[in-house]
Coordinates of C-alpha atoms in Angstrom, one line a residue:
X1 CA 74.1 77.2 40.5
X2 CA 70.3 77.4 40.4
X3 CA 68.7 80.6 39.1
X4 CA 65.1 81.1 40.0
X5 CA 63.2 81.6 36.8
X6 CA 59.9 82.2 38.5
X7 CA 56.9 80.1 39.5
X8 CA 56.4 78.5 36.1
X9 CA 60.0 77.4 35.7
X10 CA 60.6 73.7 35.4
X11 CA 62.4 72.5 38.5
X12 CA 63.0 69.0 37.6
X13 CA 66.3 69.5 36.0
X14 CA 67.9 66.7 38.0
X15 CA 65.0 64.4 37.1
X16 CA 65.3 65.3 33.4
X17 CA 69.1 64.7 33.6
X18 CA 68.5 61.3 35.1
X19 CA 65.9 60.4 32.5
X20 CA 68.4 61.4 29.8
X21 CA 71.2 59.4 31.5
X22 CA 69.0 56.3 31.8
X23 CA 67.8 56.7 28.2
X24 CA 71.3 57.1 26.9
X25 CA 72.4 54.0 28.7
X26 CA 69.4 52.0 27.5
X27 CA 70.1 53.0 23.9
X28 CA 73.7 52.0 24.3
X29 CA 75.2 55.5 23.9
X30 CA 77.7 54.7 26.7
X31 CA 79.0 51.9 28.8
X32 CA 80.8 51.4 32.1
X33 CA 83.1 48.6 33.1
X34 CA 82.4 46.6 36.3
X35 CA 84.8 48.5 38.5
X36 CA 83.6 52.0 37.5
X37 CA 80.0 51.0 37.6
X38 CA 80.3 49.5 41.1
X39 CA 82.0 52.6 42.4
X40 CA 79.2 54.8 41.0
X41 CA 76.5 52.4 42.4
X42 CA 78.2 52.6 45.8
X43 CA 78.1 56.4 45.8
X44 CA 74.5 56.4 44.7
X45 CA 73.5 53.9 47.4
X46 CA 75.3 55.9 50.0
X47 CA 73.5 59.1 49.0
X48 CA 70.1 57.3 48.9
X49 CA 70.8 55.8 52.3
X50 CA 71.6 59.3 53.7
X51 CA 68.5 60.9 52.3
X52 CA 66.4 58.0 53.7
X53 CA 68.0 58.4 57.1
X54 CA 67.1 62.1 57.2
X55 CA 63.3 61.6 56.7
X56 CA 62.4 62.4 60.4
X57 CA 64.3 65.7 60.2
X58 CA 62.6 66.5 56.9
X59 CA 59.2 65.9 58.5
X60 CA 60.2 68.3 61.2
X61 CA 61.0 71.0 58.7
X62 CA 57.5 70.7 57.3
X63 CA 55.9 71.4 60.7
X64 CA 55.1 74.8 62.0
X65 CA 58.3 76.0 63.8
X66 CA 58.1 76.9 67.5
X67 CA 59.2 80.5 67.3
X68 CA 56.9 81.9 69.9
X69 CA 53.9 84.2 69.4
X70 CA 55.5 87.6 68.5
X71 CA 54.4 89.3 65.3
X72 CA 57.7 88.5 63.7
X73 CA 57.4 84.8 64.7
X74 CA 53.8 84.7 63.3
X75 CA 55.1 86.1 60.0
X76 CA 58.0 83.7 59.8
X77 CA 56.2 80.5 60.6
X78 CA 54.4 80.0 57.3
X79 CA 57.3 81.3 55.4
X80 CA 59.7 78.7 56.8
X81 CA 57.2 75.9 56.1
X82 CA 56.9 77.1 52.5
X83 CA 60.7 77.2 52.1
X84 CA 60.8 73.6 53.2
X85 CA 57.8 72.1 51.5
X86 CA 56.3 74.0 48.6
X87 CA 57.0 72.8 45.0
X88 CA 60.3 74.6 45.1
X89 CA 61.0 73.7 48.7
X90 CA 64.1 72.0 50.1
X91 CA 62.2 68.8 51.2
X92 CA 60.3 68.6 47.9
X93 CA 63.5 69.0 45.8
X94 CA 65.4 66.5 48.0
X95 CA 62.6 63.9 47.5
X96 CA 62.8 64.5 43.8
X97 CA 66.6 64.0 44.0
X98 CA 66.0 60.7 45.9
X99 CA 63.8 59.5 43.0
X100 CA 66.4 60.5 40.5
X101 CA 69.0 58.3 42.3
X102 CA 66.8 55.3 41.4
X103 CA 66.9 56.3 37.8
X104 CA 70.7 56.9 38.0
X105 CA 71.1 53.4 39.4
X106 CA 69.1 51.9 36.6
X107 CA 71.2 53.8 34.0
X108 CA 74.4 52.7 35.5
X109 CA 73.3 49.1 35.6
X110 CA 72.3 49.4 31.9
X111 CA 75.6 51.0 31.1
X112 CA 77.4 48.1 32.8
X113 CA 75.4 45.6 30.8
X114 CA 76.3 47.5 27.6
X115 CA 79.9 47.2 28.5
X116 CA 79.6 43.4 29.1
X117 CA 77.7 43.0 25.8
X118 CA 80.3 44.9 23.8
X119 CA 83.1 43.1 25.5
X120 CA 81.5 39.7 24.8
X121 CA 80.8 40.7 21.2
X122 CA 84.4 41.8 20.7
X123 CA 85.8 38.6 22.4
X124 CA 83.9 36.4 19.9
X125 CA 85.6 38.2 17.0
X126 CA 89.0 37.0 18.2

């Protein structure tokens, strides 16, 4: 659950987590076998594909909504655009999430390479 910590709160928790994930994989802190890695890669690629396929809808969210010209509509129009597109907005956060999927994919590939290297190293011992 996200708790709003105010305008100065860091909102890139997903990005930081993916950086940590990729860093841990690069440093060999964990590894994944081929089957597990491919399953995770498939899930990541499916999510990335979905986000990419929704770009037109996200662009629509950033436009001024057609709510009419009443006082309430005029008040809501800019608010809805902010909810979608400011630094904490839905579209902004989803774009950051999309970028984090690239980092996650890199981390998983590295973790799979770690597994292969460990497996090969252990095989030469026997």
